[in-house]
Amino acid sequence: MPHIELKNICKHICRDVSLEINDSELLVLLGHSGAGKTTLLNVIAGLADYEGSVIFDGVPLDKVAASKRKIGYLFQELVLFPHLDVASNIAYSLKAQKVHKEKIRHRVDSLLKMLKITHLSSRYPKKLSGGEKQRVALGRALACAPKVLLLDEPMSSLDGQTAKHLRAELKQLQGELGITTIYVTHDLAEAEEMADRIAVIHNGSIEQLAPPDEVFFYPKSEAVSDFIGAPNILDCDCYRELEQGVIEVSCGGLPIIVAHEGNAVQRIALFPRDIYISDTCPPGAGVNRFKGTVTDVRYVDDSVRLDVQVGEKKLVTELPHHIFDEMELAVGKEAYLILKLRRIRTYECKCNHNKRG
């Protein structure tokens, strides 16, 4: 399967985009609507005019028609043919290429079995669930044995449970087939679940290209940090084991308990919404509880974000307007924080420079 290079691509919002996708990799393009994700898919597929170059295994494809690029494309709008049954939908492109009937039958049977929809072969789209339609559309995209698979928000129309199940199956199938795959989404959790690497795109530019954990714990720009939810990211100076599955890390003098099994922890992260804040000391045990001083208050969409200085560290917390309005929190006021243990994410040390405390 090809190694893909995009060199200096210009199209619509995308300006001078360069990107490499490894052979057999599942790369996720992650960004807000309108960031340029679908534009890049259309450029790779040859469905849009563009400046720059698209290269597969060192060979430029810029003058190669879309039908000759050996690409399977699963559009956000599935557009199954309503007058054709499942088997005929999957076989459509093969028939258009005048492939021998016996080869078509064998290929369609193989895909039906692979996608676990053999029992649906004679059913029509209007009788299918959302997840079943998705499988049919994927089968149609795979019918011509493409070298590259493009997936544009493929789970956006499905309920959460169905989408999660299909993502797991798709990830496994992509690994088995070894197809170089580019998957578009605006959902961070979905990207982390699927990606070998994530390319974060913002206003037509690639802001960061890295494995999922690196994007989350080491965002390269403010745009990336804001997109993933502006998490509190703290470096861990040392740690000590408390009991099986629980350690205490020291982050700039703050002793924080984390649930963890494995190597030493290099960084921890916690979304602002996962830090409880109060203007009075809450009752209960003292695990991951700190007192600090509010240093900034700002309104963000339907929430209020507060910067709280705790010792040497600034922690950012977030709460809804109506809850903030009921509290006496303001710049210069004392505040009490609780870091929700089960919401703390950890990044394991790759080079064992963390020290036991």
CSV table of C-alpha atoms in Angstrom, one decimal:
chain,number,residue,atom,x,y,z
A,1,MET,CA,0.0,0.0,0.0
A,2,PRO,CA,1.4,3.4,-0.9
A,3,HIS,CA,3.3,6.0,1.1
A,4,ILE,CA,1.5,9.3,0.4
A,5,GLU,CA,3.1,12.7,0.2
A,6,LEU,CA,1.2,16.0,-0.1
A,7,LYS,CA,3.5,18.8,-1.2
A,8,ASN,CA,2.5,22.4,-1.0
A,9,ILE,CA,-1.2,21.8,-1.5
A,10,CYS,CA,-3.3,24.9,-2.1
A,11,LYS,CA,-7.1,24.6,-2.4
A,12,HIS,CA,-9.8,26.8,-0.7
A,13,ILE,CA,-8.8,27.3,2.9
A,14,CYS,CA,-5.7,25.0,2.6
A,15,ARG,CA,-2.6,26.9,1.9
A,16,ASP,CA,0.8,25.3,1.3
A,17,VAL,CA,-0.1,22.1,3.1
A,18,SER,CA,2.6,19.4,3.2
A,19,LEU,CA,2.0,16.1,4.8
A,20,GLU,CA,3.2,12.5,4.7
A,21,ILE,CA,1.1,9.4,5.4
A,22,ASN,CA,3.1,6.2,6.0
A,23,ASP,CA,2.5,2.9,4.1
A,24,SER,CA,-0.5,1.0,5.8
A,25,GLU,CA,-0.9,3.8,8.4
A,26,LEU,CA,-4.3,4.9,9.7
A,27,LEU,CA,-3.9,8.7,9.9
A,28,VAL,CA,-6.7,10.8,11.4
A,29,LEU,CA,-7.3,14.3,10.2
A,30,LEU,CA,-8.7,16.1,13.2
A,31,GLY,CA,-10.2,19.6,13.3
A,32,HIS,CA,-13.3,21.8,13.5
A,33,SER,CA,-15.8,22.0,10.6
A,34,GLY,CA,-14.4,24.1,7.8
A,35,ALA,CA,-10.8,23.6,8.8
A,36,GLY,CA,-9.9,21.9,5.5
A,37,LYS,CA,-10.1,18.2,6.3
A,38,THR,CA,-12.6,17.2,3.5
A,39,THR,CA,-10.8,19.5,1.1
A,40,LEU,CA,-7.6,17.5,1.6
A,41,LEU,CA,-9.5,14.2,1.1
A,42,ASN,CA,-10.9,15.5,-2.2
A,43,VAL,CA,-7.4,16.6,-3.3
A,44,ILE,CA,-6.0,13.1,-2.6
A,45,ALA,CA,-8.9,11.5,-4.4
A,46,GLY,CA,-8.5,13.7,-7.5
A,47,LEU,CA,-12.0,15.1,-7.1
A,48,ALA,CA,-10.9,18.7,-6.9
A,49,ASP,CA,-8.4,20.9,-8.8
A,50,TYR,CA,-5.5,22.0,-6.7
A,51,GLU,CA,-2.0,23.5,-6.7
A,52,GLY,CA,0.9,21.4,-5.4
A,53,SER,CA,1.5,17.7,-5.8
A,54,VAL,CA,0.0,14.4,-4.6
A,55,ILE,CA,2.6,11.6,-4.7
A,56,PHE,CA,2.1,7.9,-4.1
A,57,ASP,CA,5.3,5.9,-3.6
A,58,GLY,CA,7.3,8.6,-5.2
A,59,VAL,CA,5.1,8.9,-8.3
A,60,PRO,CA,3.1,12.1,-8.8
A,61,LEU,CA,-0.6,11.6,-9.5
A,62,ASP,CA,-1.5,15.1,-10.3
A,63,LYS,CA,-2.5,14.3,-13.9
A,64,VAL,CA,-4.1,10.9,-13.0
A,65,ALA,CA,-7.9,10.8,-13.1
A,66,ALA,CA,-9.8,10.1,-9.9
A,67,SER,CA,-11.0,6.7,-11.4
A,68,LYS,CA,-7.3,5.6,-11.9
A,69,ARG,CA,-5.9,6.4,-8.5
A,70,LYS,CA,-7.1,3.2,-6.9
A,71,ILE,CA,-8.8,5.0,-4.0
A,72,GLY,CA,-11.8,3.9,-2.0
A,73,TYR,CA,-13.8,6.9,-0.6
A,74,LEU,CA,-16.5,6.6,2.0
A,75,PHE,CA,-18.3,10.0,2.0
A,76,GLN,CA,-20.0,11.5,4.9
A,77,GLU,CA,-23.3,11.1,3.0
A,78,LEU,CA,-23.4,7.4,2.3
A,79,VAL,CA,-25.7,7.8,-0.8
A,80,LEU,CA,-26.5,4.1,-1.2
A,81,PHE,CA,-28.5,3.4,-4.4
A,82,PRO,CA,-32.1,2.9,-3.1
A,83,HIS,CA,-33.2,0.7,-6.1
A,84,LEU,CA,-30.3,-1.8,-5.6
A,85,ASP,CA,-30.0,-4.4,-2.9
A,86,VAL,CA,-27.0,-4.7,-0.6
A,87,ALA,CA,-25.1,-7.1,-2.9
A,88,SER,CA,-25.8,-4.9,-6.0
A,89,ASN,CA,-24.7,-1.7,-4.1
A,90,ILE,CA,-21.3,-3.3,-3.3
A,91,ALA,CA,-20.9,-4.7,-6.8
A,92,TYR,CA,-21.8,-1.4,-8.6
A,93,SER,CA,-18.3,-0.2,-9.3
A,94,LEU,CA,-17.1,-3.6,-10.4
A,95,LYS,CA,-20.0,-3.9,-12.9
A,96,ALA,CA,-19.1,-0.4,-14.1
A,97,GLN,CA,-15.6,-1.6,-14.8
A,98,LYS,CA,-17.0,-4.6,-16.7
A,99,VAL,CA,-15.4,-7.1,-14.3
A,100,HIS,CA,-16.3,-10.7,-15.1
A,101,LYS,CA,-19.5,-11.8,-13.4
A,102,GLU,CA,-17.9,-14.7,-11.5
A,103,LYS,CA,-15.2,-12.4,-10.1
A,104,ILE,CA,-17.8,-9.9,-9.0
A,105,ARG,CA,-19.8,-12.6,-7.3
A,106,HIS,CA,-16.7,-13.9,-5.5
A,107,ARG,CA,-15.6,-10.4,-4.4
A,108,VAL,CA,-19.0,-9.4,-3.2
A,109,ASP,CA,-19.4,-12.7,-1.2
A,110,SER,CA,-16.0,-12.1,0.3
A,111,LEU,CA,-16.8,-8.6,1.4
A,112,LEU,CA,-20.3,-9.6,2.8
A,113,LYS,CA,-18.6,-12.2,4.9
A,114,MET,CA,-15.8,-9.8,6.0
A,115,LEU,CA,-18.2,-7.2,7.0
A,116,LYS,CA,-20.6,-9.7,8.6
A,117,ILE,CA,-23.6,-8.7,6.5
A,118,THR,CA,-24.1,-11.8,4.4
A,119,HIS,CA,-27.6,-12.2,5.8
A,120,LEU,CA,-28.4,-8.7,4.4
A,121,SER,CA,-27.3,-9.3,0.8
A,122,SER,CA,-30.8,-9.2,-0.7
A,123,ARG,CA,-32.1,-6.4,1.5
A,124,TYR,CA,-32.7,-2.8,0.2
A,125,PRO,CA,-31.2,0.3,1.9
A,126,LYS,CA,-34.5,1.5,3.3
A,127,LYS,CA,-34.7,-1.7,5.4
A,128,LEU,CA,-31.2,-1.2,6.9
A,129,SER,CA,-30.2,0.4,10.2
A,130,GLY,CA,-27.6,3.1,10.3
A,131,GLY,CA,-24.8,0.7,11.2
A,132,GLU,CA,-25.8,-1.7,8.5
A,133,LYS,CA,-25.8,1.1,5.9
A,134,GLN,CA,-22.3,2.0,7.0
A,135,ARG,CA,-21.1,-1.5,6.5
A,136,VAL,CA,-22.6,-1.6,3.0
A,137,ALA,CA,-21.0,1.7,2.1
A,138,LEU,CA,-17.6,0.5,3.4
A,139,GLY,CA,-18.0,-2.7,1.3
A,140,ARG,CA,-18.7,-0.6,-1.8
A,141,ALA,CA,-15.6,1.5,-1.1
A,142,LEU,CA,-13.5,-1.7,-0.7
A,143,ALA,CA,-15.0,-3.5,-3.7
A,144,CYS,CA,-12.3,-2.5,-6.2
A,145,ALA,CA,-9.5,-3.5,-3.7
A,146,PRO,CA,-8.2,0.1,-3.3
A,147,LYS,CA,-4.7,0.9,-2.2
A,148,VAL,CA,-5.9,3.9,-0.2
A,149,LEU,CA,-9.1,4.3,1.8
A,150,LEU,CA,-10.5,7.8,2.6
A,151,LEU,CA,-13.2,8.1,5.3
A,152,ASP,CA,-15.0,11.4,5.8
A,153,GLU,CA,-16.7,11.6,9.2
A,154,PRO,CA,-17.9,7.9,8.7
A,155,MET,CA,-19.6,7.6,12.1
A,156,SER,CA,-21.2,11.0,12.4
A,157,SER,CA,-24.8,9.8,11.8
A,158,LEU,CA,-24.6,6.8,14.2
A,159,ASP,CA,-25.5,6.6,17.8
A,160,GLY,CA,-22.6,6.4,20.3
A,161,GLN,CA,-22.8,2.7,21.0
A,162,THR,CA,-23.1,1.6,17.3
A,163,ALA,CA,-20.3,4.0,16.3
A,164,LYS,CA,-17.9,2.7,19.0
A,165,HIS,CA,-18.6,-0.9,17.9
A,166,LEU,CA,-18.0,-0.1,14.3
A,167,ARG,CA,-14.8,1.9,15.0
A,168,ALA,CA,-13.3,-1.1,16.7
A,169,GLU,CA,-14.2,-3.4,13.8
A,170,LEU,CA,-12.9,-0.8,11.3
A,171,LYS,CA,-9.7,-0.4,13.1
A,172,GLN,CA,-9.2,-4.2,13.2
A,173,LEU,CA,-10.1,-4.6,9.5
A,174,GLN,CA,-7.8,-1.8,8.4
A,175,GLY,CA,-4.9,-3.5,10.2
A,176,GLU,CA,-5.7,-6.8,8.6
A,177,LEU,CA,-6.0,-5.4,5.1
A,178,GLY,CA,-3.0,-3.0,5.5
A,179,ILE,CA,-4.7,-0.3,3.5
A,180,THR,CA,-3.2,3.2,3.9
A,181,THR,CA,-6.2,5.0,5.4
A,182,ILE,CA,-7.0,8.6,6.1
A,183,TYR,CA,-9.9,9.1,8.5
A,184,VAL,CA,-11.6,12.5,9.1
A,185,THR,CA,-13.2,13.5,12.3
A,186,HIS,CA,-13.9,16.5,14.6
A,187,ASP,CA,-14.0,14.3,17.7
A,188,LEU,CA,-10.9,14.0,19.8
A,189,ALA,CA,-11.9,10.8,21.6
A,190,GLU,CA,-12.7,9.2,18.2
A,191,ALA,CA,-9.4,10.3,16.8
A,192,GLU,CA,-7.5,8.9,19.8
A,193,GLU,CA,-9.3,5.6,19.5
A,194,MET,CA,-8.6,5.1,15.8
A,195,ALA,CA,-5.3,6.8,14.9
A,196,ASP,CA,-1.8,5.6,14.5
A,197,ARG,CA,-1.0,9.3,14.2
A,198,ILE,CA,-3.2,12.4,14.3
A,199,ALA,CA,-2.8,15.5,12.1
A,200,VAL,CA,-4.5,18.4,13.8
A,201,ILE,CA,-5.7,20.9,11.1
A,202,HIS,CA,-6.7,24.5,11.9
A,203,ASN,CA,-7.6,27.1,9.4
A,204,GLY,CA,-6.2,25.0,6.5
A,205,SER,CA,-2.8,24.4,8.2
A,206,ILE,CA,-1.4,21.3,9.8
A,207,GLU,CA,-0.7,22.4,13.4
A,208,GLN,CA,0.7,19.2,14.7
A,209,LEU,CA,1.4,15.6,13.4
A,210,ALA,CA,2.1,13.1,16.1
A,211,PRO,CA,0.8,9.9,17.9
A,212,PRO,CA,-2.4,10.5,19.9
A,213,ASP,CA,-0.8,10.7,23.4
A,214,GLU,CA,1.8,13.2,22.2
A,215,VAL,CA,-0.9,15.4,20.7
A,216,PHE,CA,-2.7,15.4,24.0
A,217,PHE,CA,0.2,15.8,26.4
A,218,TYR,CA,2.5,17.9,24.3
A,219,PRO,CA,0.3,20.2,22.2
A,220,LYS,CA,2.5,22.3,19.9
A,221,SER,CA,0.4,25.4,19.7
A,222,GLU,CA,-2.4,27.2,21.4
A,223,ALA,CA,-4.7,26.2,18.6
A,224,VAL,CA,-4.1,22.5,19.3
A,225,SER,CA,-4.5,23.0,23.1
A,226,ASP,CA,-7.7,24.9,22.7
A,227,PHE,CA,-9.1,22.3,20.3
A,228,ILE,CA,-8.5,19.4,22.6
A,229,GLY,CA,-10.0,21.3,25.5
A,230,ALA,CA,-7.1,23.2,27.1
A,231,PRO,CA,-6.2,20.5,29.6
A,232,ASN,CA,-4.1,21.2,32.7
A,233,ILE,CA,-0.8,19.5,31.9
A,234,LEU,CA,1.6,19.0,34.8
A,235,ASP,CA,5.2,17.7,34.7
A,236,CYS,CA,5.9,15.0,37.4
A,237,ASP,CA,9.1,15.6,39.3
A,238,CYS,CA,9.1,12.3,41.2
A,239,TYR,CA,6.7,9.6,42.4
A,240,ARG,CA,6.1,7.0,45.1
A,241,GLU,CA,4.1,3.8,45.1
A,242,LEU,CA,1.3,3.7,47.6
A,243,GLU,CA,-0.4,0.4,46.9
A,244,GLN,CA,-1.1,-1.7,43.9
A,245,GLY,CA,-2.5,0.4,41.1
A,246,VAL,CA,-2.1,3.8,42.9
A,247,ILE,CA,0.9,6.1,43.0
A,248,GLU,CA,1.5,9.6,44.3
A,249,VAL,CA,3.3,12.0,41.9
A,250,SER,CA,4.8,15.3,42.8
A,251,CYS,CA,4.1,18.1,40.3
A,252,GLY,CA,5.8,21.3,41.3
A,253,GLY,CA,5.3,20.5,44.9
A,254,LEU,CA,1.7,19.3,44.6
A,255,PRO,CA,1.3,15.7,45.8
A,256,ILE,CA,-1.3,14.2,43.5
A,257,ILE,CA,-2.7,10.6,43.7
A,258,VAL,CA,-3.2,8.9,40.4
A,259,ALA,CA,-4.6,5.5,39.5
A,260,HIS,CA,-1.8,3.9,37.5
A,261,GLU,CA,-0.2,0.5,36.7
A,262,GLY,CA,3.0,0.4,34.7
A,263,ASN,CA,6.0,2.6,34.2
A,264,ALA,CA,6.9,5.9,35.9
A,265,VAL,CA,4.6,8.8,35.0
A,266,GLN,CA,6.1,11.7,33.2
A,267,ARG,CA,3.1,14.0,32.9
A,268,ILE,CA,-0.5,14.1,34.0
A,269,ALA,CA,-3.4,16.0,32.5
A,270,LEU,CA,-6.9,17.0,33.6
A,271,PHE,CA,-9.6,18.9,31.8
A,272,PRO,CA,-10.7,22.1,33.5
A,273,ARG,CA,-14.2,20.7,33.8
A,274,ASP,CA,-12.8,17.8,35.8
A,275,ILE,CA,-11.5,20.0,38.6
A,276,TYR,CA,-14.2,20.7,41.2
A,277,ILE,CA,-14.0,24.2,42.7
A,278,SER,CA,-15.8,25.7,45.7
A,279,ASP,CA,-15.7,28.9,47.7
A,280,THR,CA,-16.1,26.8,50.9
A,281,CYS,CA,-14.0,23.9,52.2
A,282,PRO,CA,-15.9,20.7,51.1
A,283,PRO,CA,-16.3,17.9,53.5
A,284,GLY,CA,-14.6,14.5,53.1
A,285,ALA,CA,-11.2,13.0,52.8
A,286,GLY,CA,-8.2,15.1,51.7
A,287,VAL,CA,-7.2,13.2,48.6
A,288,ASN,CA,-6.2,15.5,45.7
A,289,ARG,CA,-7.7,18.5,47.6
A,290,PHE,CA,-6.0,21.9,47.5
A,291,LYS,CA,-6.5,25.5,48.5
A,292,GLY,CA,-5.5,28.3,46.3
A,293,THR,CA,-6.2,31.9,45.2
A,294,VAL,CA,-8.3,32.9,42.2
A,295,THR,CA,-6.1,34.9,39.8
A,296,ASP,CA,-8.3,35.2,36.8
A,297,VAL,CA,-12.0,34.8,35.8
A,298,ARG,CA,-13.2,34.6,32.2
A,299,TYR,CA,-16.3,33.7,30.3
A,300,VAL,CA,-16.0,31.0,27.7
A,301,ASP,CA,-19.1,30.1,25.7
A,302,ASP,CA,-21.6,28.8,28.3
A,303,SER,CA,-19.0,28.3,31.0
A,304,VAL,CA,-16.7,30.3,33.3
A,305,ARG,CA,-13.1,29.4,33.6
A,306,LEU,CA,-11.0,30.4,36.6
A,307,ASP,CA,-7.3,30.4,37.1
A,308,VAL,CA,-6.3,29.3,40.6
A,309,GLN,CA,-2.8,29.6,41.9
A,310,VAL,CA,-1.9,26.6,44.1
A,311,GLY,CA,1.6,26.9,45.4
A,312,GLU,CA,3.9,27.1,42.4
A,313,LYS,CA,1.2,25.8,40.0
A,314,LYS,CA,-1.7,27.5,38.1
A,315,LEU,CA,-4.7,25.2,37.7
A,316,VAL,CA,-7.5,26.1,35.4
A,317,THR,CA,-11.0,25.0,36.4
A,318,GLU,CA,-14.4,25.4,34.7
A,319,LEU,CA,-18.0,25.4,35.8
A,320,PRO,CA,-21.4,26.5,34.3
A,321,HIS,CA,-22.5,30.1,34.6
A,322,HIS,CA,-25.4,29.4,36.9
A,323,ILE,CA,-23.2,27.5,39.4
A,324,PHE,CA,-20.5,30.2,39.3
A,325,ASP,CA,-23.2,32.9,40.0
A,326,GLU,CA,-24.2,31.1,43.2
A,327,MET,CA,-20.6,31.2,44.6
A,328,GLU,CA,-18.5,34.1,46.0
A,329,LEU,CA,-15.6,33.5,43.7
A,330,ALA,CA,-13.6,36.4,42.3
A,331,VAL,CA,-10.0,37.4,41.7
A,332,GLY,CA,-8.1,37.5,44.9
A,333,LYS,CA,-10.6,35.1,46.7
A,334,GLU,CA,-9.6,31.8,48.2
A,335,ALA,CA,-10.9,28.7,46.4
A,336,TYR,CA,-10.9,25.0,47.2
A,337,LEU,CA,-10.2,22.5,44.5
A,338,ILE,CA,-10.7,18.7,44.1
A,339,LEU,CA,-8.9,16.9,41.3
A,340,LYS,CA,-11.2,14.1,40.2
A,341,LEU,CA,-9.0,11.0,40.5
A,342,ARG,CA,-10.6,8.9,37.8
A,343,ARG,CA,-10.4,11.8,35.3
A,344,ILE,CA,-6.6,12.2,35.6
A,345,ARG,CA,-4.8,11.0,32.5
A,346,THR,CA,-1.2,9.9,32.7
A,347,TYR,CA,1.7,9.9,30.2
A,348,GLU,CA,4.3,7.2,30.9
A,349,CYS,CA,8.0,8.0,30.9
A,350,LYS,CA,9.7,6.7,27.8
A,351,CYS,CA,13.3,7.2,29.2
A,352,ASN,CA,12.9,6.5,32.9
A,353,HIS,CA,14.1,9.9,34.1
A,354,ASN,CA,11.4,10.1,36.7
A,355,LYS,CA,12.7,9.5,40.2
A,356,ARG,CA,11.1,7.7,43.1
A,357,GLY,CA,10.4,10.0,45.9
